[in-house]
Structures are given as C-alpha cells and as structure tokens.
Amino acid sequence: MPKLTETYARKIQQTKSGTSKHWDSEIKGLVLFVGKKAKTWYFQKDVGGQTRRVLIGRFPVISANAARQTALGFALEWGRGAGKKIQIGPPKLIDALKAYLSRPKLRSETHKDGMRKLFENHLKDWLHLPLDELTKSMVVERHRSLAKTPSTANHTLRYFRSVWNHARRTSDLPEAPTMAIEWFDEAPPGTIISDLKLWRQTTSDLYNPIHTVFYELLLFTGLRKTEALTLEWKNVHEGHIHLPVTKNGRSFDLPILQRHHEILAPVRGLHRRWVFPSPKGPEGRLGAPRRLQWSPHAHRRTFATVAMEAGVLEEVVGRLLNHTPLSITGQRYARPSLDALRPAMETVCKELQLRTHHGYSSED
C-alpha cells in the first residue's frame, strides 16, 4: 500500500466503471475512493463488529494533508471508544434499496420486484457505490440515456430519488441529485376498447380458456392486471372480492354480482389456490396472458368509460377502481359500503353485457 500523498492522489486515474479503493500505508483506516467522476476521502474502521465509515471530503477540495490530519483525529477518538457514537457513512445504493424495500408500509411484493428489476436493469453499475458518490451530472446523464422510453427513464430516477430520500433520514446526505433532472413529458395513451363486439369475438377465440376468463374478469371488474393475476380463491366471496394489498397500500373490497361468478365458473376447481393457474408461471399462477390488441389497462379504462357513460358518478367510479380520493374527507372518513357500491356495479355490468353482445360502442 502506498502513502496517500498529494502527488499520488492526483496521479490516480478515474475508473471506467465501479470504484477503486486506495488505502494509506501509514494511517490505518484512511482510504481514497476513486470512481468515474470523483475522488473521495474516507476514514473507515471496524468498531464493535461493524464497519464504520465517515466521509472526510472530496479531493482536491480536501487536500491529502488535510485528509491525513482528519483521519489521525478520527483514529485517536475512535481508539478511545468515541467511535461507537460516530454515525456510519452514507450506504451503498444496493443497501439503501434494501432498506427502502423493507419498509412495512410499502406496496405489494410485485411493486418491490418491479423496483428491483428497474435498478438491476438501468442502475446496475451504481449499486455498489456509496450514495454520496452519485452526482447530479451522473443522474442527468443516466436519465438522458433512457430517453427512448420516457416512462422508464422517469420511473427509474424517481424511484432512485425515493430510495435516496429514505436513506437521508439516517445518513448525512444533501438533497437528492435528481433535482437537476428535467423530467420527460409522459402523455398517457388513454386507449379504450371501442368495439366491444370485436373484443368478445377475439377473447372467445383464444386457445387457452383461462386467458379468456382473465380478460373478461378485467373488463367486468376494472381490476388492475396484477390484482387479477394474483387473485386467490380464498379472497373470492359470494358478494365481493377482497384484495389484501393494492397499489395504494390499502386493502380493498370490490362488490361482485352473479355475473362475475358466471365469468369465473370455467376456472373453478382448476387450482386450490390461484384463480388463474399456470404450471409454467410464478408460484404456479398465470404470469403472462396472451397479448391482445388491447392492453390489460385498456380494459380498466373501458370499465371506467362505460360506467360514466351509463350515468355512474365519477366519484363512485373512482371508488370501484380503488382510486385514492382527492379530498381529505374522502381519504380519511368516507368508506362506502359494498351495498352502497353494488347498484353502480350492476349498472356497469348491464351496460357491458349489452355492448359486448350487441356491438354497441362508445363511438356510436
């Protein structure tokens, strides 16, 4: 190991990827982290069975001599036992992500898996970097590099911001570097199924009848794709479907009718647990239904559109879709009963039944 002098620190080349660590030969614990953009001084030592790291500062703003003097001070204090009180340095991104995903009030496991995949696919080279080495220029460049898919770019860096802000509660971190990003506009397509007679013919012709039932249940309930795919028989009751965890973090009960039980009849008895089973899918359930020209979310939009065209109030449609109400009263106090929502569900299903069998469309 070399002595970390001013000359030595200046000559070290930035890395092309990842971070290299250079330890001082004289002051045990003094280390210079070198990444693609920055060189950063730390003091690190094992205290009480844990590795503790304290940020000293960036080179060359903090010179080698200043870093050495600071490290000597830490070594003296930590040697007297005070090091046990010193806060650990900022975590690596992968550790901050794990801490964020372990929160008890976070959304479903599917949401967590989605976040993990985004980080692994688009931020993999950052995962083992300390958060304080991830700069504004780095996040701006990464956001720009994903410009071909604006929604992916925005979601990835917004989730990164959430992880950063969560870590900020326990670590000495500045405002998230994502403040420098100019977010892409995301115009939702807003596609609905305009020809429901064609939809009926298309879904009826599917080779796998389980897929037919899946799409029909989506249309007649407005459920999200993941909510339907993970639906278990224990949560399908005579008068309602119970969703233990939903996108907004709350449980939800959706009123259902005899029509819904008729839709589900072909898949009853196929599996003890899953409503939509598949031997090749995750945990034995359907994971990737056959794609149609209309997305699963287009089914949800169609449910909402038909509901409002049939005269159901927008607020009630939002309740059926489990949208979070905008008002404080709606969020905290108003909890419509299943019986109160059932007439609206009857209205929607009656209209959908009419349109899927007689060819009426929202464009007529």
mmCIF file of C-alpha atoms in Angstrom:
data_model
loop_
_atom_site.group_PDB
_atom_site.id
_atom_site.type_symbol
_atom_site.label_atom_id
_atom_site.label_comp_id
_atom_site.label_asym_id
_atom_site.label_seq_id
_atom_site.Cartn_x
_atom_site.Cartn_y
_atom_site.Cartn_z
ATOM 1 C CA MET A 1 0.000 0.000 0.000
ATOM 2 C CA PRO A 2 1.332 3.470 -0.876
ATOM 3 C CA LYS A 3 1.369 6.590 1.210
ATOM 4 C CA LEU A 4 -1.542 8.739 0.048
ATOM 5 C CA THR A 5 0.281 11.951 -0.750
ATOM 6 C CA GLU A 6 -0.993 14.895 -2.763
ATOM 7 C CA THR A 7 1.040 13.764 -5.791
ATOM 8 C CA TYR A 8 -0.147 10.169 -5.545
ATOM 9 C CA ALA A 9 -3.811 11.187 -5.208
ATOM 10 C CA ARG A 10 -3.554 13.476 -8.216
ATOM 11 C CA LYS A 11 -1.996 10.774 -10.426
ATOM 12 C CA ILE A 12 -4.593 8.095 -9.732
ATOM 13 C CA GLN A 13 -6.726 7.607 -12.838
ATOM 14 C CA GLN A 14 -10.528 7.743 -12.648
ATOM 15 C CA THR A 15 -12.157 4.354 -13.166
ATOM 16 C CA LYS A 16 -14.166 3.447 -16.246
ATOM 17 C CA SER A 17 -16.764 1.719 -14.074
ATOM 18 C CA GLY A 18 -17.213 0.990 -10.394
ATOM 19 C CA THR A 19 -14.975 2.275 -7.605
ATOM 20 C CA SER A 20 -11.362 1.515 -6.683
ATOM 21 C CA LYS A 21 -10.132 1.895 -3.113
ATOM 22 C CA HIS A 22 -6.642 3.068 -2.167
ATOM 23 C CA TRP A 23 -5.545 2.604 1.453
ATOM 24 C CA ASP A 24 -2.849 4.633 3.154
ATOM 25 C CA SER A 25 0.232 2.718 4.284
ATOM 26 C CA GLU A 26 0.798 4.848 7.407
ATOM 27 C CA ILE A 27 -2.610 5.880 8.738
ATOM 28 C CA LYS A 28 -4.718 2.774 9.150
ATOM 29 C CA GLY A 29 -8.262 3.483 8.032
ATOM 30 C CA LEU A 30 -7.550 6.365 5.658
ATOM 31 C CA VAL A 31 -8.832 5.446 2.218
ATOM 32 C CA LEU A 32 -9.347 7.247 -1.072
ATOM 33 C CA PHE A 33 -12.332 6.077 -3.122
ATOM 34 C CA VAL A 34 -11.859 6.692 -6.851
ATOM 35 C CA GLY A 35 -14.829 6.482 -9.206
ATOM 36 C CA LYS A 36 -15.598 7.615 -12.742
ATOM 37 C CA LYS A 37 -16.214 11.221 -11.716
ATOM 38 C CA ALA A 38 -14.842 11.801 -8.231
ATOM 39 C CA LYS A 39 -12.109 11.018 -5.712
ATOM 40 C CA THR A 40 -13.339 10.934 -2.132
ATOM 41 C CA TRP A 41 -11.549 10.650 1.215
ATOM 42 C CA TYR A 42 -12.995 8.407 3.944
ATOM 43 C CA PHE A 43 -11.901 7.097 7.294
ATOM 44 C CA GLN A 44 -13.022 3.531 7.963
ATOM 45 C CA LYS A 45 -12.623 1.195 10.907
ATOM 46 C CA ASP A 46 -14.292 -1.854 12.427
ATOM 47 C CA VAL A 47 -15.991 -0.836 15.668
ATOM 48 C CA GLY A 48 -17.990 -3.257 17.783
ATOM 49 C CA GLY A 49 -18.159 -5.814 14.995
ATOM 50 C CA GLN A 50 -19.420 -3.290 12.437
ATOM 51 C CA THR A 51 -17.598 -1.443 9.708
ATOM 52 C CA ARG A 52 -17.909 2.288 10.323
ATOM 53 C CA ARG A 53 -17.089 4.812 7.633
ATOM 54 C CA VAL A 54 -17.006 8.586 7.869
ATOM 55 C CA LEU A 55 -16.826 10.936 4.904
ATOM 56 C CA ILE A 56 -13.864 13.336 5.042
ATOM 57 C CA GLY A 57 -14.429 15.081 1.705
ATOM 58 C CA ARG A 58 -13.700 15.273 -1.996
ATOM 59 C CA PHE A 59 -10.215 15.563 -3.447
ATOM 60 C CA PRO A 60 -8.747 18.060 -4.379
ATOM 61 C CA VAL A 61 -11.063 20.296 -2.305
ATOM 62 C CA ILE A 62 -9.747 18.371 0.680
ATOM 63 C CA SER A 63 -6.002 18.009 0.217
ATOM 64 C CA ALA A 64 -4.071 14.890 1.110
ATOM 65 C CA ASN A 65 -2.511 16.626 4.121
ATOM 66 C CA ALA A 66 -5.905 17.786 5.404
ATOM 67 C CA ALA A 67 -7.346 14.293 4.907
ATOM 68 C CA ARG A 68 -4.428 12.756 6.804
ATOM 69 C CA GLN A 69 -4.827 15.145 9.730
ATOM 70 C CA THR A 70 -8.566 14.493 9.879
ATOM 71 C CA ALA A 71 -8.018 10.733 9.724
ATOM 72 C CA LEU A 72 -5.485 10.929 12.571
ATOM 73 C CA GLY A 73 -8.100 12.764 14.635
ATOM 74 C CA PHE A 74 -10.678 10.075 13.969
ATOM 75 C CA ALA A 75 -8.182 7.316 14.762
ATOM 76 C CA LEU A 76 -7.426 8.957 18.117
ATOM 77 C CA GLU A 77 -11.062 9.442 19.066
ATOM 78 C CA TRP A 78 -12.192 6.032 17.900
ATOM 79 C CA GLY A 79 -9.325 4.436 19.785
ATOM 80 C CA ARG A 80 -10.785 5.920 22.989
ATOM 81 C CA GLY A 81 -14.186 4.408 22.319
ATOM 82 C CA ALA A 82 -15.866 7.518 20.954
ATOM 83 C CA GLY A 83 -16.058 5.889 17.532
ATOM 84 C CA LYS A 84 -19.064 3.884 18.683
ATOM 85 C CA LYS A 85 -21.055 7.111 18.691
ATOM 86 C CA ILE A 86 -19.976 8.251 15.243
ATOM 87 C CA GLN A 87 -22.628 7.803 12.599
ATOM 88 C CA ILE A 88 -21.917 5.368 9.816
ATOM 89 C CA GLY A 89 -21.245 6.964 6.428
ATOM 90 C CA PRO A 90 -23.788 7.012 3.590
ATOM 91 C CA PRO A 91 -24.755 3.497 2.500
ATOM 92 C CA LYS A 92 -24.167 1.979 -0.884
ATOM 93 C CA LEU A 93 -27.094 2.216 -3.252
ATOM 94 C CA ILE A 94 -27.812 -1.517 -3.005
ATOM 95 C CA ASP A 95 -28.027 -1.304 0.800
ATOM 96 C CA ALA A 96 -30.197 1.809 0.643
ATOM 97 C CA LEU A 97 -32.510 -0.005 -1.780
ATOM 98 C CA LYS A 98 -32.807 -2.998 0.563
ATOM 99 C CA ALA A 99 -33.615 -0.701 3.482
ATOM 100 C CA TYR A 100 -36.248 1.117 1.425
ATOM 101 C CA LEU A 101 -37.893 -2.116 0.276
ATOM 102 C CA SER A 102 -38.016 -3.489 3.823
ATOM 103 C CA ARG A 103 -40.435 -0.766 4.966
ATOM 104 C CA PRO A 104 -43.588 -2.444 6.352
ATOM 105 C CA LYS A 105 -45.959 0.028 4.678
ATOM 106 C CA LEU A 106 -44.514 -0.347 1.187
ATOM 107 C CA ARG A 107 -46.722 -1.631 -1.582
ATOM 108 C CA SER A 108 -47.071 -5.229 -2.724
ATOM 109 C CA GLU A 109 -44.290 -7.711 -3.447
ATOM 110 C CA THR A 110 -44.972 -7.198 -7.137
ATOM 111 C CA HIS A 111 -44.199 -3.498 -6.752
ATOM 112 C CA LYS A 112 -40.979 -4.330 -4.891
ATOM 113 C CA ASP A 113 -39.931 -6.796 -7.593
ATOM 114 C CA GLY A 114 -40.578 -4.140 -10.209
ATOM 115 C CA MET A 115 -38.312 -1.684 -8.408
ATOM 116 C CA ARG A 116 -35.537 -4.261 -8.081
ATOM 117 C CA LYS A 117 -35.688 -5.011 -11.801
ATOM 118 C CA LEU A 118 -35.530 -1.318 -12.727
ATOM 119 C CA PHE A 119 -32.430 -0.829 -10.576
ATOM 120 C CA GLU A 120 -30.770 -4.012 -11.858
ATOM 121 C CA ASN A 121 -31.536 -3.194 -15.491
ATOM 122 C CA HIS A 122 -30.736 0.516 -15.512
ATOM 123 C CA LEU A 123 -28.643 1.341 -12.424
ATOM 124 C CA LYS A 124 -26.597 -1.837 -12.047
ATOM 125 C CA ASP A 125 -23.236 -0.068 -12.221
ATOM 126 C CA TRP A 126 -24.287 2.216 -9.364
ATOM 127 C CA LEU A 127 -25.440 -0.445 -6.919
ATOM 128 C CA HIS A 128 -22.111 -0.794 -5.099
ATOM 129 C CA LEU A 129 -21.316 2.914 -4.983
ATOM 130 C CA PRO A 130 -21.886 4.980 -1.820
ATOM 131 C CA LEU A 131 -24.790 7.374 -2.317
ATOM 132 C CA ASP A 132 -22.609 10.443 -1.867
ATOM 133 C CA GLU A 133 -20.614 9.467 -4.971
ATOM 134 C CA LEU A 134 -23.686 9.657 -7.197
ATOM 135 C CA THR A 135 -23.672 13.200 -8.555
ATOM 136 C CA LYS A 136 -26.123 15.463 -10.368
ATOM 137 C CA SER A 137 -24.279 15.034 -13.645
ATOM 138 C CA MET A 138 -24.444 11.251 -13.299
ATOM 139 C CA VAL A 139 -28.202 11.126 -12.733
ATOM 140 C CA VAL A 140 -28.884 13.647 -15.503
ATOM 141 C CA GLU A 141 -26.790 11.625 -17.954
ATOM 142 C CA ARG A 142 -28.460 8.345 -16.934
ATOM 143 C CA HIS A 143 -31.907 9.891 -17.327
ATOM 144 C CA ARG A 144 -30.937 11.189 -20.771
ATOM 145 C CA SER A 145 -29.558 7.782 -21.797
ATOM 146 C CA LEU A 146 -33.019 6.243 -21.234
ATOM 147 C CA ALA A 147 -34.796 8.862 -23.370
ATOM 148 C CA LYS A 148 -36.072 6.286 -25.890
ATOM 149 C CA THR A 149 -38.554 5.168 -23.237
ATOM 150 C CA PRO A 150 -39.518 8.313 -21.298
ATOM 151 C CA SER A 151 -41.700 6.497 -18.775
ATOM 152 C CA THR A 152 -38.868 4.098 -17.889
ATOM 153 C CA ALA A 153 -36.429 6.997 -17.538
ATOM 154 C CA ASN A 154 -38.760 8.917 -15.249
ATOM 155 C CA HIS A 155 -39.809 5.941 -13.145
ATOM 156 C CA THR A 156 -36.255 4.677 -12.664
ATOM 157 C CA LEU A 157 -34.855 8.005 -11.474
ATOM 158 C CA ARG A 158 -37.919 8.846 -9.390
ATOM 159 C CA TYR A 159 -37.587 5.536 -7.576
ATOM 160 C CA PHE A 160 -33.890 6.345 -7.122
ATOM 161 C CA ARG A 161 -34.970 9.650 -5.551
ATOM 162 C CA SER A 162 -37.312 7.813 -3.170
ATOM 163 C CA VAL A 163 -34.509 5.486 -2.069
ATOM 164 C CA TRP A 164 -32.161 8.453 -1.600
ATOM 165 C CA ASN A 165 -34.688 10.377 0.497
ATOM 166 C CA HIS A 166 -35.331 7.332 2.659
ATOM 167 C CA ALA A 167 -31.586 6.932 3.297
ATOM 168 C CA ARG A 168 -31.337 10.645 4.003
ATOM 169 C CA ARG A 169 -33.349 10.177 7.195
ATOM 170 C CA THR A 170 -30.472 8.302 8.817
ATOM 171 C CA SER A 171 -27.430 9.474 6.848
ATOM 172 C CA ASP A 172 -25.810 12.850 6.308
ATOM 173 C CA LEU A 173 -26.864 13.409 2.699
ATOM 174 C CA PRO A 174 -27.755 16.552 0.725
ATOM 175 C CA GLU A 175 -30.879 16.946 -1.385
ATOM 176 C CA ALA A 176 -31.233 14.185 -3.970
ATOM 177 C CA PRO A 177 -29.181 14.858 -7.129
ATOM 178 C CA THR A 178 -32.316 14.197 -9.196
ATOM 179 C CA MET A 179 -33.175 17.857 -8.563
ATOM 180 C CA ALA A 180 -31.094 18.574 -11.679
ATOM 181 C CA ILE A 181 -33.224 16.368 -13.956
ATOM 182 C CA GLU A 182 -35.666 17.830 -16.462
ATOM 183 C CA TRP A 183 -38.367 15.167 -16.445
ATOM 184 C CA PHE A 184 -39.804 13.895 -19.709
ATOM 185 C CA ASP A 185 -43.454 14.547 -20.511
ATOM 186 C CA GLU A 186 -45.490 11.382 -20.349
ATOM 187 C CA ALA A 187 -48.747 11.584 -22.234
ATOM 188 C CA PRO A 188 -50.853 8.518 -21.364
ATOM 189 C CA PRO A 189 -52.350 6.894 -24.478
ATOM 190 C CA GLY A 190 -55.811 6.705 -22.909
ATOM 191 C CA THR A 191 -56.748 3.779 -25.160
ATOM 192 C CA ILE A 192 -60.080 2.067 -24.557
ATOM 193 C CA ILE A 193 -61.835 -0.839 -26.252
ATOM 194 C CA SER A 194 -64.162 0.943 -28.647
ATOM 195 C CA ASP A 195 -65.533 -2.163 -30.396
ATOM 196 C CA LEU A 196 -66.667 -4.498 -27.638
ATOM 197 C CA LYS A 197 -68.277 -6.949 -30.036
ATOM 198 C CA LEU A 198 -64.870 -7.448 -31.682
ATOM 199 C CA TRP A 199 -63.371 -7.805 -28.201
ATOM 200 C CA ARG A 200 -65.907 -10.543 -27.400
ATOM 201 C CA GLN A 201 -65.055 -12.427 -30.586
ATOM 202 C CA THR A 202 -61.292 -12.046 -30.015
ATOM 203 C CA THR A 203 -61.321 -13.255 -26.419
ATOM 204 C CA SER A 204 -63.688 -16.129 -27.212
ATOM 205 C CA ASP A 205 -61.265 -17.340 -29.892
ATOM 206 C CA LEU A 206 -58.284 -17.540 -27.535
ATOM 207 C CA TYR A 207 -56.765 -21.019 -27.442
ATOM 208 C CA ASN A 208 -56.438 -21.063 -23.648
ATOM 209 C CA PRO A 209 -59.837 -20.608 -21.950
ATOM 210 C CA ILE A 210 -58.097 -19.383 -18.765
ATOM 211 C CA HIS A 211 -56.905 -16.351 -20.727
ATOM 212 C CA THR A 212 -60.461 -15.736 -21.931
ATOM 213 C CA VAL A 213 -61.746 -15.688 -18.351
ATOM 214 C CA PHE A 214 -58.870 -13.449 -17.283
ATOM 215 C CA TYR A 215 -59.699 -10.726 -19.815
ATOM 216 C CA GLU A 216 -63.428 -10.972 -19.182
ATOM 217 C CA LEU A 217 -62.928 -10.533 -15.450
ATOM 218 C CA LEU A 218 -60.712 -7.489 -16.107
ATOM 219 C CA LEU A 219 -63.389 -5.856 -18.228
ATOM 220 C CA PHE A 220 -66.262 -6.556 -15.851
ATOM 221 C CA THR A 221 -64.426 -5.513 -12.668
ATOM 222 C CA GLY A 222 -61.874 -2.869 -13.689
ATOM 223 C CA LEU A 223 -59.202 -4.738 -11.732
ATOM 224 C CA ARG A 224 -55.561 -3.997 -12.412
ATOM 225 C CA LYS A 225 -53.603 -6.682 -14.254
ATOM 226 C CA THR A 226 -51.535 -7.704 -11.225
ATOM 227 C CA GLU A 227 -54.567 -7.729 -8.937
ATOM 228 C CA ALA A 228 -56.264 -10.249 -11.214
ATOM 229 C CA LEU A 229 -53.171 -12.379 -11.841
ATOM 230 C CA THR A 230 -52.537 -12.780 -8.093
ATOM 231 C CA LEU A 231 -56.177 -13.332 -7.161
ATOM 232 C CA GLU A 232 -56.683 -16.287 -4.791
ATOM 233 C CA TRP A 233 -59.866 -18.291 -4.321
ATOM 234 C CA LYS A 234 -59.876 -17.589 -0.585
ATOM 235 C CA ASN A 235 -60.454 -13.923 -1.439
ATOM 236 C CA VAL A 236 -63.369 -14.533 -3.817
ATOM 237 C CA HIS A 237 -66.551 -14.398 -1.737
ATOM 238 C CA GLU A 238 -70.222 -14.573 -2.585
ATOM 239 C CA GLY A 239 -70.728 -10.837 -2.695
ATOM 240 C CA HIS A 240 -67.246 -9.357 -3.005
ATOM 241 C CA ILE A 241 -63.604 -9.832 -3.968
ATOM 242 C CA HIS A 242 -61.090 -8.989 -1.244
ATOM 243 C CA LEU A 243 -57.693 -7.589 -2.223
ATOM 244 C CA PRO A 244 -55.362 -7.715 0.828
ATOM 245 C CA VAL A 245 -52.770 -5.323 -0.659
ATOM 246 C CA THR A 246 -53.279 -2.932 -3.562
ATOM 247 C CA LYS A 247 -51.213 -0.354 -5.421
ATOM 248 C CA ASN A 248 -52.088 2.419 -2.963
ATOM 249 C CA GLY A 249 -51.027 0.277 0.009
ATOM 250 C CA ARG A 250 -54.531 -0.394 1.331
ATOM 251 C CA SER A 251 -56.752 -3.447 1.264
ATOM 252 C CA PHE A 252 -59.847 -3.203 -0.893
ATOM 253 C CA ASP A 253 -63.210 -4.951 -1.209
ATOM 254 C CA LEU A 254 -64.920 -4.871 -4.599
ATOM 255 C CA PRO A 255 -68.625 -5.777 -4.843
ATOM 256 C CA ILE A 256 -69.333 -8.569 -7.320
ATOM 257 C CA LEU A 257 -72.505 -9.990 -8.791
ATOM 258 C CA GLN A 258 -73.845 -13.284 -10.085
ATOM 259 C CA ARG A 259 -72.436 -12.230 -13.474
ATOM 260 C CA HIS A 260 -68.919 -12.326 -12.050
ATOM 261 C CA HIS A 261 -69.418 -15.824 -10.674
ATOM 262 C CA GLU A 262 -70.614 -16.906 -14.124
ATOM 263 C CA ILE A 263 -67.419 -15.451 -15.623
ATOM 264 C CA LEU A 264 -65.278 -17.377 -13.126
ATOM 265 C CA ALA A 265 -67.184 -20.664 -13.460
ATOM 266 C CA PRO A 266 -64.861 -22.171 -16.149
ATOM 267 C CA VAL A 267 -61.781 -21.840 -13.894
ATOM 268 C CA ARG A 268 -63.307 -23.078 -10.645
ATOM 269 C CA GLY A 269 -61.699 -26.266 -9.421
ATOM 270 C CA LEU A 270 -58.600 -25.934 -11.598
ATOM 271 C CA HIS A 271 -56.343 -24.961 -8.677
ATOM 272 C CA ARG A 272 -56.753 -24.916 -4.897
ATOM 273 C CA ARG A 273 -55.119 -21.503 -4.527
ATOM 274 C CA TRP A 274 -54.944 -19.475 -7.715
ATOM 275 C CA VAL A 275 -57.930 -18.290 -9.713
ATOM 276 C CA PHE A 276 -55.744 -18.179 -12.845
ATOM 277 C CA PRO A 277 -53.296 -21.096 -12.586
ATOM 278 C CA SER A 278 -50.400 -21.932 -14.867
ATOM 279 C CA PRO A 279 -47.782 -24.654 -14.276
ATOM 280 C CA LYS A 280 -45.151 -22.517 -16.022
ATOM 281 C CA GLY A 281 -45.917 -19.272 -14.187
ATOM 282 C CA PRO A 282 -44.591 -17.830 -10.904
ATOM 283 C CA GLU A 283 -45.734 -19.933 -7.936
ATOM 284 C CA GLY A 284 -47.988 -21.901 -10.247
ATOM 285 C CA ARG A 285 -50.125 -18.946 -11.347
ATOM 286 C CA LEU A 286 -50.605 -17.186 -14.663
ATOM 287 C CA GLY A 287 -47.838 -14.662 -15.248
ATOM 288 C CA ALA A 288 -48.059 -13.639 -18.910
ATOM 289 C CA PRO A 289 -51.507 -13.970 -20.504
ATOM 290 C CA ARG A 290 -51.764 -13.984 -24.266
ATOM 291 C CA ARG A 291 -51.419 -10.437 -25.600
ATOM 292 C CA LEU A 292 -54.358 -8.804 -27.295
ATOM 293 C CA GLN A 293 -54.560 -5.644 -29.370
ATOM 294 C CA TRP A 294 -55.941 -4.037 -26.180
ATOM 295 C CA SER A 295 -53.731 -3.896 -23.106
ATOM 296 C CA PRO A 296 -54.962 -5.064 -19.682
ATOM 297 C CA HIS A 297 -55.091 -1.431 -18.596
ATOM 298 C CA ALA A 298 -57.272 -0.591 -21.611
ATOM 299 C CA HIS A 299 -59.819 -2.980 -20.070
ATOM 300 C CA ARG A 300 -59.711 -0.939 -16.854
ATOM 301 C CA ARG A 301 -60.148 2.341 -18.765
ATOM 302 C CA THR A 302 -63.048 0.823 -20.683
ATOM 303 C CA PHE A 303 -64.757 -0.211 -17.457
ATOM 304 C CA ALA A 304 -64.452 3.375 -16.200
ATOM 305 C CA THR A 305 -65.580 4.909 -19.501
ATOM 306 C CA VAL A 306 -68.638 2.662 -19.842
ATOM 307 C CA ALA A 307 -69.523 3.332 -16.195
ATOM 308 C CA MET A 308 -69.594 7.102 -16.669
ATOM 309 C CA GLU A 309 -71.419 6.845 -19.996
ATOM 310 C CA ALA A 310 -74.030 4.736 -18.193
ATOM 311 C CA GLY A 311 -74.555 7.545 -15.677
ATOM 312 C CA VAL A 312 -72.407 6.406 -12.742
ATOM 313 C CA LEU A 313 -70.943 9.390 -10.886
ATOM 314 C CA GLU A 314 -67.207 9.905 -11.338
ATOM 315 C CA GLU A 315 -66.611 9.707 -7.573
ATOM 316 C CA VAL A 316 -68.347 6.322 -7.452
ATOM 317 C CA VAL A 317 -66.376 5.063 -10.457
ATOM 318 C CA GLY A 318 -63.200 6.063 -8.605
ATOM 319 C CA ARG A 319 -64.336 4.037 -5.604
ATOM 320 C CA LEU A 320 -64.958 0.962 -7.770
ATOM 321 C CA LEU A 321 -61.458 1.364 -9.244
ATOM 322 C CA ASN A 322 -59.915 1.860 -5.779
ATOM 323 C CA HIS A 323 -58.532 5.270 -6.672
ATOM 324 C CA THR A 324 -57.350 7.421 -3.768
ATOM 325 C CA PRO A 325 -59.890 10.244 -3.252
ATOM 326 C CA LEU A 326 -58.568 13.779 -3.639
ATOM 327 C CA SER A 327 -60.386 15.242 -0.646
ATOM 328 C CA ILE A 328 -59.316 14.757 2.967
ATOM 329 C CA THR A 329 -62.847 13.629 3.816
ATOM 330 C CA GLY A 330 -62.738 11.025 1.090
ATOM 331 C CA GLN A 331 -59.289 9.791 2.114
ATOM 332 C CA ARG A 332 -59.826 9.548 5.854
ATOM 333 C CA TYR A 333 -63.507 9.253 6.635
ATOM 334 C CA ALA A 334 -65.785 8.230 3.783
ATOM 335 C CA ARG A 335 -65.852 4.455 3.360
ATOM 336 C CA PRO A 336 -68.802 3.482 1.130
ATOM 337 C CA SER A 337 -70.188 0.072 1.981
ATOM 338 C CA LEU A 338 -70.324 -2.774 -0.507
ATOM 339 C CA ASP A 339 -74.107 -2.430 -0.622
ATOM 340 C CA ALA A 340 -73.760 1.262 -1.483
ATOM 341 C CA LEU A 341 -71.459 0.465 -4.427
ATOM 342 C CA ARG A 342 -73.367 -2.594 -5.660
ATOM 343 C CA PRO A 343 -76.009 -0.685 -7.706
ATOM 344 C CA ALA A 344 -73.230 1.074 -9.609
ATOM 345 C CA MET A 345 -71.541 -2.266 -10.348
ATOM 346 C CA GLU A 346 -74.888 -3.628 -11.576
ATOM 347 C CA THR A 347 -75.282 -0.645 -13.901
ATOM 348 C CA VAL A 348 -71.785 -1.086 -15.372
ATOM 349 C CA CYS A 349 -72.120 -4.838 -15.883
ATOM 350 C CA LYS A 350 -75.535 -4.489 -17.503
ATOM 351 C CA GLU A 351 -74.145 -1.930 -19.958
ATOM 352 C CA LEU A 352 -71.039 -4.013 -20.693
ATOM 353 C CA GLN A 353 -73.208 -7.068 -21.273
ATOM 354 C CA LEU A 354 -75.293 -5.098 -23.756
ATOM 355 C CA ARG A 355 -72.283 -3.731 -25.639
ATOM 356 C CA THR A 356 -70.316 -6.993 -25.829
ATOM 357 C CA HIS A 357 -73.277 -8.909 -27.243
ATOM 358 C CA HIS A 358 -74.968 -6.318 -29.436
ATOM 359 C CA GLY A 359 -71.966 -4.443 -30.744
ATOM 360 C CA TYR A 360 -72.763 -1.022 -29.329
ATOM 361 C CA SER A 361 -69.615 1.069 -28.938
ATOM 362 C CA SER A 362 -68.747 4.331 -27.198
ATOM 363 C CA GLU A 363 -68.306 5.879 -30.646
ATOM 364 C CA ASP A 364 -71.938 5.270 -31.627
#
